[in-house]
mmCIF file of C-alpha atoms in Angstrom:
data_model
loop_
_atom_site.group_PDB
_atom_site.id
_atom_site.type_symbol
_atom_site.label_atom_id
_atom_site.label_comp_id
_atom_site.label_asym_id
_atom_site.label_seq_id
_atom_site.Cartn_x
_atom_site.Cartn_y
_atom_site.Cartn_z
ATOM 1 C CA UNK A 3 96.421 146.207 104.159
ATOM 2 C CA UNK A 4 99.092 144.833 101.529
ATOM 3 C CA UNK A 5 97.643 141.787 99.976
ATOM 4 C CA UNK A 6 100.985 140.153 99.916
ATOM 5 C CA UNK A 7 101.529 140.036 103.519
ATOM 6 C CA UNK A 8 97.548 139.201 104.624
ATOM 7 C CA UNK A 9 97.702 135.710 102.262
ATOM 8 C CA UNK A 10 101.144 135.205 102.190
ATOM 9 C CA UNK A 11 100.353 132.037 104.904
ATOM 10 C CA UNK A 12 98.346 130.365 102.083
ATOM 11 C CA UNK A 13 100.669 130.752 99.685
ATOM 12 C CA UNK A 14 101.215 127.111 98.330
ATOM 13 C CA UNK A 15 104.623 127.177 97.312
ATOM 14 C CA UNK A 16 104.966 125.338 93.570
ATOM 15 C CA UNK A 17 106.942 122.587 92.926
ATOM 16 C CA UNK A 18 109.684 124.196 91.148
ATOM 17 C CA UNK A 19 110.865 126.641 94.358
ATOM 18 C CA UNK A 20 110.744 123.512 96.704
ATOM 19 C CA UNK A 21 113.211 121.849 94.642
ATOM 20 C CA UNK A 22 115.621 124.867 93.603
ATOM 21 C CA UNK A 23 118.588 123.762 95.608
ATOM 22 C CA UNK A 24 118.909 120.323 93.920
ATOM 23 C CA UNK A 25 122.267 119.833 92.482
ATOM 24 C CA UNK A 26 120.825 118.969 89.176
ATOM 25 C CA UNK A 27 119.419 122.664 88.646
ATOM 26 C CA UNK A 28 122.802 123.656 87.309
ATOM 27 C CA UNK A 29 121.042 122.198 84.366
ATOM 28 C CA UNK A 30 117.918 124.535 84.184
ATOM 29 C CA UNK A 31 118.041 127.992 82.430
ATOM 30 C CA UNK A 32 117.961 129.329 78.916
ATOM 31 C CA UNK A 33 120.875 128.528 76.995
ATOM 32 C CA UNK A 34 122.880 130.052 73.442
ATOM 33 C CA UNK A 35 125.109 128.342 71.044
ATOM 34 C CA UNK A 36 127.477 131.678 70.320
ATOM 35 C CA UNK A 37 128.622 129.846 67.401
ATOM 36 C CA UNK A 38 124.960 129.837 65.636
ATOM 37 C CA UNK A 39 124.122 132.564 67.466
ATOM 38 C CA UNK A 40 120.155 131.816 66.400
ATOM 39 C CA UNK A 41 119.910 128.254 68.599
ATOM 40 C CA UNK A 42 118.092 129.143 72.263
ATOM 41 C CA UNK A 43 117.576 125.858 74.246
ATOM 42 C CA UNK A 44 115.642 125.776 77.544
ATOM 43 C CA UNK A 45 116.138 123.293 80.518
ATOM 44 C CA UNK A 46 113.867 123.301 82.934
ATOM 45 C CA UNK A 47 112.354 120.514 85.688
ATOM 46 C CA UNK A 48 109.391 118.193 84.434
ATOM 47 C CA UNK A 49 107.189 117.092 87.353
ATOM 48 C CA UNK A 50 104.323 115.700 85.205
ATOM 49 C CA UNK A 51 106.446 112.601 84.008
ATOM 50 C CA UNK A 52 105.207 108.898 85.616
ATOM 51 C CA UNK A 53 108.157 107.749 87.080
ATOM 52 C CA UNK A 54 110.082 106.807 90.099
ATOM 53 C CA UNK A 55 110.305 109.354 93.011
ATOM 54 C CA UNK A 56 113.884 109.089 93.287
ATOM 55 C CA UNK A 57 114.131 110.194 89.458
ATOM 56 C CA UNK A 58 114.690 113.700 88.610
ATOM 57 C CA UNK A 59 113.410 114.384 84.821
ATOM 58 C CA UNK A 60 114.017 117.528 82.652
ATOM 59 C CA UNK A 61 112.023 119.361 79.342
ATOM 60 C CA UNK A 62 114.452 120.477 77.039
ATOM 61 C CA UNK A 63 113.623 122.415 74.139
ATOM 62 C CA UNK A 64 116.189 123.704 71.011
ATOM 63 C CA UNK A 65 114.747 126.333 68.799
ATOM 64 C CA UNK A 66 116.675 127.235 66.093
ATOM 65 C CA UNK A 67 115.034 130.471 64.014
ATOM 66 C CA UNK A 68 114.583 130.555 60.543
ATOM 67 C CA UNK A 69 112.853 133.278 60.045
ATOM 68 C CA UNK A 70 109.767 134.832 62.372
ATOM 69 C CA UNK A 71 107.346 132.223 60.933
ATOM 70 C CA UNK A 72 108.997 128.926 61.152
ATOM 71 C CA UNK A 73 111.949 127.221 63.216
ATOM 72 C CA UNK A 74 113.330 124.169 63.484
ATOM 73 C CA UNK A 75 112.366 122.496 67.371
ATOM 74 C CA UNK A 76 113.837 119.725 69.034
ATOM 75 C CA UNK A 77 112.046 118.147 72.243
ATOM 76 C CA UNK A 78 113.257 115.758 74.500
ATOM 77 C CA UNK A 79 112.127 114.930 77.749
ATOM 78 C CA UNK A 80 116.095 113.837 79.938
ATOM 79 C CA UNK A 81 116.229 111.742 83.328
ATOM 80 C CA UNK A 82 119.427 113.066 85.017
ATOM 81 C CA UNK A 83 122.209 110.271 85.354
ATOM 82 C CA UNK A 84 123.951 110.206 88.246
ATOM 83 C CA UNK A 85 126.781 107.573 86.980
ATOM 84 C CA UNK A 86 127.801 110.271 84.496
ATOM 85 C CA UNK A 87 126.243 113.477 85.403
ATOM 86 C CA UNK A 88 124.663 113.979 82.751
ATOM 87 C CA UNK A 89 121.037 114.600 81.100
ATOM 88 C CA UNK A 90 119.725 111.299 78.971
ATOM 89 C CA UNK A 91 117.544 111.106 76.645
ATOM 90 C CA UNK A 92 115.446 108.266 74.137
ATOM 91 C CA UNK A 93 112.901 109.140 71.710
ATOM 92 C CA UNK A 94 114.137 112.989 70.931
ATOM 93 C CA UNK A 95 111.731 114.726 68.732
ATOM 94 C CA UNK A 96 112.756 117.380 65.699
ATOM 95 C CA UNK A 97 110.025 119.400 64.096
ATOM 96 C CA UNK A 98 109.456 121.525 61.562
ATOM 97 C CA UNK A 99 107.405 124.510 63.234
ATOM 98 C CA UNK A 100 105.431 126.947 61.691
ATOM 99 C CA UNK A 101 103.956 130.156 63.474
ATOM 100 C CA UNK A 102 101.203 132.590 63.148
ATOM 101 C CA UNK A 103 100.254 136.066 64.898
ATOM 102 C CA UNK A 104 101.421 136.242 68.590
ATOM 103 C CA UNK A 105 103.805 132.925 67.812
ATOM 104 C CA UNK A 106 100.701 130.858 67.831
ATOM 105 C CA UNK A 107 101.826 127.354 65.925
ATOM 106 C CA UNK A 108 100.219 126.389 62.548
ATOM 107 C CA UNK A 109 102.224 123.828 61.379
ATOM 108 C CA UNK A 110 104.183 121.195 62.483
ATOM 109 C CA UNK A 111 106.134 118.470 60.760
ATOM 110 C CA UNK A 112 107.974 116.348 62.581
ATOM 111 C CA UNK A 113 111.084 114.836 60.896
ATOM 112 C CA UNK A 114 112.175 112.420 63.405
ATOM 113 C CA UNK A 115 111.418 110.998 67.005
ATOM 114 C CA UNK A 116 113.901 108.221 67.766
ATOM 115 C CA UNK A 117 116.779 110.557 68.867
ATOM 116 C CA UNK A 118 118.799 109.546 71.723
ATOM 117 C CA UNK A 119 121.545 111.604 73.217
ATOM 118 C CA UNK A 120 122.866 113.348 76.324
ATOM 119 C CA UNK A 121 123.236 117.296 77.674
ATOM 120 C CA UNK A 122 126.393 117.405 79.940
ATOM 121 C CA UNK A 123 128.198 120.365 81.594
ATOM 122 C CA UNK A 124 131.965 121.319 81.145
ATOM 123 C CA UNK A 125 133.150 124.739 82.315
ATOM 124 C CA UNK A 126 129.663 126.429 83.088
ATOM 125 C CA UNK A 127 129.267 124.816 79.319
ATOM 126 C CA UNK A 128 126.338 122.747 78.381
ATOM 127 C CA UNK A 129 127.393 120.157 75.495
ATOM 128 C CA UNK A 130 124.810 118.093 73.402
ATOM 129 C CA UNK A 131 125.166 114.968 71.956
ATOM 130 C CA UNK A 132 122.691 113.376 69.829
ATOM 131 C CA UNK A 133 122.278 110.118 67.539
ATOM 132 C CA UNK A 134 120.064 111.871 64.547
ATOM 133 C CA UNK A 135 121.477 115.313 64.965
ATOM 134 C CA UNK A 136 124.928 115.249 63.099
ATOM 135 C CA UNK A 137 125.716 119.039 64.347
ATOM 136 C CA UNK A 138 125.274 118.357 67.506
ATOM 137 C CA UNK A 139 128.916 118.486 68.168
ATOM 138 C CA UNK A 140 129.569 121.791 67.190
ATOM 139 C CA UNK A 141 126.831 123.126 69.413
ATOM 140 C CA UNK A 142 128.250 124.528 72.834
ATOM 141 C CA UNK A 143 125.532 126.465 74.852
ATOM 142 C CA UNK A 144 126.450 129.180 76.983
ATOM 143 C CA UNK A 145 124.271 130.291 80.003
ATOM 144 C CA UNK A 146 121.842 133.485 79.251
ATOM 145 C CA UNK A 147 122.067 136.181 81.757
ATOM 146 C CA UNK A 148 118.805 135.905 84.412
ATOM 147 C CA UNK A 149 116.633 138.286 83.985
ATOM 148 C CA UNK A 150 114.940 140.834 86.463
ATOM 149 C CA UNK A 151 112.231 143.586 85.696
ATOM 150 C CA UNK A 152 113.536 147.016 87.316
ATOM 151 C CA UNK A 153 111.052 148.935 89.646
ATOM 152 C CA UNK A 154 109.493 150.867 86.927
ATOM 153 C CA UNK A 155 108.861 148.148 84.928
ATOM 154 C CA UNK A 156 107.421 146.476 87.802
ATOM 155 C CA UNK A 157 105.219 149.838 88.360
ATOM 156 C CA UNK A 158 104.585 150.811 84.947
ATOM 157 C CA UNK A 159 103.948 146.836 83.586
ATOM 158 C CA UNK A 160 102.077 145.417 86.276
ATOM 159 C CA UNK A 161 100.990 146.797 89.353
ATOM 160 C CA UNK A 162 99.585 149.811 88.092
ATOM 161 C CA UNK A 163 97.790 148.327 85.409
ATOM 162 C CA UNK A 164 96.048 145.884 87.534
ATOM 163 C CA UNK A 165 95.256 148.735 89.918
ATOM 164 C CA UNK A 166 93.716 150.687 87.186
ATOM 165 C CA UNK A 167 91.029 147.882 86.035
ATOM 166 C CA UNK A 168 87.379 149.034 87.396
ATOM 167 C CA UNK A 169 85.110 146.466 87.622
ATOM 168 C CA UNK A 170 81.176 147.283 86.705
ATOM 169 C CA UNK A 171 81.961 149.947 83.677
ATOM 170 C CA UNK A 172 81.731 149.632 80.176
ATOM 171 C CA UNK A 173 83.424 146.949 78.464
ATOM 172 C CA UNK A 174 85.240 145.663 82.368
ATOM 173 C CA UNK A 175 85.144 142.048 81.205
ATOM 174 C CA UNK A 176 87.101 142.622 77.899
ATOM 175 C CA UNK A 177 89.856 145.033 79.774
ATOM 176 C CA UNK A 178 90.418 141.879 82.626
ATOM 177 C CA UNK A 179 91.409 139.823 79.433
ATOM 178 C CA UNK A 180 93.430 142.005 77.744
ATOM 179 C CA UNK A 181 94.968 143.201 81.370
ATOM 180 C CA UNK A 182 95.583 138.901 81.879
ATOM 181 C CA UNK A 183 97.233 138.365 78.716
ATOM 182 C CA UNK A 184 99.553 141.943 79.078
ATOM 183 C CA UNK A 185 100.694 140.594 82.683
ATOM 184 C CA UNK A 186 101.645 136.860 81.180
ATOM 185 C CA UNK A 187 103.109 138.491 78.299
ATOM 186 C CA UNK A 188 104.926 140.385 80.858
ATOM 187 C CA UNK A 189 106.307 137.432 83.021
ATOM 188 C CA UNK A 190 107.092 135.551 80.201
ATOM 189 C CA UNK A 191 109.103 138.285 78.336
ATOM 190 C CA UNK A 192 111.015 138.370 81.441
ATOM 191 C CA UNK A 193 111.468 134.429 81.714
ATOM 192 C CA UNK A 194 110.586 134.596 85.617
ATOM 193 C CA UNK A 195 110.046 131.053 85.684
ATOM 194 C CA UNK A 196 114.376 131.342 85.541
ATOM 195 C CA UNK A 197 114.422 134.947 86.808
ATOM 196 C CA UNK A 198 117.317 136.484 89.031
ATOM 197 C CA UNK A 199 115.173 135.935 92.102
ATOM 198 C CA UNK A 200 116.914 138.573 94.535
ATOM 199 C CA UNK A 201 116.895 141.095 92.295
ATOM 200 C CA UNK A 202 113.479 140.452 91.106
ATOM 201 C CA UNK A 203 112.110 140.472 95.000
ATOM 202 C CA UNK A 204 114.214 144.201 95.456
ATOM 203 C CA UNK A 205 112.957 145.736 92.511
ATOM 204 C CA UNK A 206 109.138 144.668 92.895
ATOM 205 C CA UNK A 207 109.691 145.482 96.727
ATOM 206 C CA UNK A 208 110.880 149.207 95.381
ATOM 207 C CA UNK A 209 107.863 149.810 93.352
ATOM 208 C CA UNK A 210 105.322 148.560 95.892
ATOM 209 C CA UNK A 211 106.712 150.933 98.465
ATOM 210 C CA UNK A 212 106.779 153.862 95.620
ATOM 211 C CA UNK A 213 103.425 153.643 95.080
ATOM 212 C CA UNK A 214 100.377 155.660 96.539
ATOM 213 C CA UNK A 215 97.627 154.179 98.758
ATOM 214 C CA UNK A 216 94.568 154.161 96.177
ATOM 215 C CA UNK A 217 97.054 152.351 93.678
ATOM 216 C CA UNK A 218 97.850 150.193 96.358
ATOM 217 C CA UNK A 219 94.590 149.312 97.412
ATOM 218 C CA UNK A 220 93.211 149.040 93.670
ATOM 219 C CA UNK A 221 95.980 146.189 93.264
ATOM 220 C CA UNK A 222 95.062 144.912 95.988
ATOM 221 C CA UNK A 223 91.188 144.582 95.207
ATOM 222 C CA UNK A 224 92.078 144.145 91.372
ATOM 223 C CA UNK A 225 94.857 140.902 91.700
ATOM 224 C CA UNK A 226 92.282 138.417 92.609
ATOM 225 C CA UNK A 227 90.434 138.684 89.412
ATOM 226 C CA UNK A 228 93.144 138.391 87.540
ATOM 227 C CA UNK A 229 94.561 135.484 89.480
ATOM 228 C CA UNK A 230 90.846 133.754 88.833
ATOM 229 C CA UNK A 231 90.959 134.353 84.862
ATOM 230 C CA UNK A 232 94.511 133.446 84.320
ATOM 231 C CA UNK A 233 93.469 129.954 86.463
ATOM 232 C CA UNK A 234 90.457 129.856 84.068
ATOM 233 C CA UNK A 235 92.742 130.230 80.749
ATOM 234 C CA UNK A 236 95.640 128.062 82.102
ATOM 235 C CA UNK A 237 92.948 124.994 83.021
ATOM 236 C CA UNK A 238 90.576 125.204 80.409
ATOM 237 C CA UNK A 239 91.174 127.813 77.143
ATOM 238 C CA UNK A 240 88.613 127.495 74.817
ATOM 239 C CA UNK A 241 85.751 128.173 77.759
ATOM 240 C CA UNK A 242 87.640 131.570 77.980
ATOM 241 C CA UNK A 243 88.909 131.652 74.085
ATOM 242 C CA UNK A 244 86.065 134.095 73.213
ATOM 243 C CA UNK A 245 86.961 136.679 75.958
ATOM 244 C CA UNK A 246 90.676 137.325 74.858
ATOM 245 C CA UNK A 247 89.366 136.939 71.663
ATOM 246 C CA UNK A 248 87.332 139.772 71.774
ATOM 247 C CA UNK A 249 90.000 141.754 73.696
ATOM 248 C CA UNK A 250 92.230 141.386 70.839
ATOM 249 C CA UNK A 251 94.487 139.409 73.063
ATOM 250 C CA UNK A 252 94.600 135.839 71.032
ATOM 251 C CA UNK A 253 98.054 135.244 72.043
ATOM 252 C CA UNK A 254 97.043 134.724 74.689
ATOM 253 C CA UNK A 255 96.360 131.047 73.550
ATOM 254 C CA UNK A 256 99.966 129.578 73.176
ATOM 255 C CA UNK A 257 100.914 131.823 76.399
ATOM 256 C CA UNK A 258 98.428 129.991 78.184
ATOM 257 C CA UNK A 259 99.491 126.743 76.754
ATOM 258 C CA UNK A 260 103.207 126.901 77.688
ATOM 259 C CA UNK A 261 104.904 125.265 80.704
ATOM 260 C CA UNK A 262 107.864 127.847 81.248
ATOM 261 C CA UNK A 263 105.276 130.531 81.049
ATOM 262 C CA UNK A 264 103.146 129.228 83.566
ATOM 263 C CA UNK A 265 105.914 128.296 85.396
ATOM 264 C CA UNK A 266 107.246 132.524 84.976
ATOM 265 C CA UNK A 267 103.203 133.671 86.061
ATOM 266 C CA UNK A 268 103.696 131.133 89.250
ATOM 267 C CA UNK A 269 107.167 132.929 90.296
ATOM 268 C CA UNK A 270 105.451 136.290 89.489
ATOM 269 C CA UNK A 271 102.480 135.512 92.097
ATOM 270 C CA UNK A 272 104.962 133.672 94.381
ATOM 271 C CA UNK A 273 107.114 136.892 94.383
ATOM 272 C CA UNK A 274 104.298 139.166 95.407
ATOM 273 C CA UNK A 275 102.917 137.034 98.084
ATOM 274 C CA UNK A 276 106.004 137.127 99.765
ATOM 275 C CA UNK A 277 108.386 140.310 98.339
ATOM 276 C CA UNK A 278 107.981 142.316 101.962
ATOM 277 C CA UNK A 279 108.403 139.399 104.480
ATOM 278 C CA UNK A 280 111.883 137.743 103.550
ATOM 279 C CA UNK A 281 111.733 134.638 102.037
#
């Protein structure tokens, strides 16, 4: 029987899909200053920060490429305003940010963290203001389309692969951790965690039902496993470092390490819990 539908009961839904119909979400997404053309800032809901209940809090992040090993990064960590509608921030970080193989970070030189400033939306626009940042101004961010695998990248990119792992032959444990990292990898390329959810559900649904029973049933068997290691790698890396290490699948480090991308593996699971029963 389809795995999604005999544990989809258990399924603890995450923070992030209990709260999508907040008001304030208009906020959350990947944005692009067309002006720039090279700044992509993310917005998304923090629900680590110690604070008030009735406070809603945001992670923003502004990467602006300079080349494919270094950027400059801006952090700041907004409470929404309801007074003026608007994201706040104090104590804005920019950093100098240097990457290795797999965008691992090697370096990183921060040139200020006193920033204060504000993310507001005009006409589906997202404007920035900011105290150290004297282009600010000029940035206007425009929403990135959502994202959605189709059906065969669905088939080709995730459940077949899992379905093809064999546990008990010759090298098994390295091919789980290269098979864990190639399904974040895959989740994150398609920013889930702000995925075109209806789309996404269809799609997945369509390549489920095009598959054959053993592939089925491997999945089935196989996701488990997978589930286990990526909990493993997301709670406590460097026990499971040497694995992907072996597997030639170190990126798997600052994958593992990211919010968004946990936050795109949790919509991934969420989605196949649930694809076939409607929610």
């Amino acid at each position: 029987m389809i795995l999604v539908t005999v544990l989809a009961v258990a399924l603890v839904i995450p923070a992030w899909a209990e709260d999508a119909k907040n008001p304030t979400e208009r906020f959350c997404g990947c944005w692009q200053d067309p002006n720039y053309g090279r700044a992509m800032l993310t917005v998304s809901r923090c629900y680590e920060v110690d604070a008030p209940e009735d406070e809603l809090w945001y992670d923003a992040k502004l990467v602006w490429g300079d080349s494919a090993s270094s950027a400059g990064v801006w952090y700041m960590s907004a409470r929404y305003d309801e007074t003026s509608d608007a994201l706040i921030y104090q104590d804005g970080v920019m950093a100098w940010v240097g990457y290795g193989e797999g965008g691992t970070i090697i370096s990183e030189e921060n040139q200020w963290t006193d920033a204060e400033g504000s993310f507001t939306l005009a006409d589906d626009r997202l404007l920035w203001s900011d105290s150290r940042e004297e282009r600010a101004a000029d940035f206007i961010f425009e929403p990135l389309p959502k994202l959605a695998p189709d059906a065969e990248e669905f088939r080709d990119r995730y459940f077949v692969p899992v379905s093809e792992w064999r546990q008990g032959t010759a090298g098994s444990s390295l091919k789980m951790a290269a098979l864990t990292a190639e399904v974040l990898s895959f989740a994150d390329e398609y920013r889930m965690w702000d995925a075109d959810v209806p789309t996404l559900r269809q799609n997945m649904l369509d390549a489920w039902e095009a598959l054959d029973e053993d592939t089925r049933h491997y999945f089935d068997e196989n996701l488990p496993g997978v589930m286990a290691l990526m909990d493993s790698a997301m709670s406590e890396y460097p026990v499971v470092a040497g694995q992907f290490e072996d597997a030639g699948a170190e990126y798997m480090a600052s994958l593992a390490e990211d919010e968004l991308t946990r936050q795109s593996w949790d919509v991934l699971v969420a989605n196949t819990y649930t694809m076939g029963n409607g929610e």
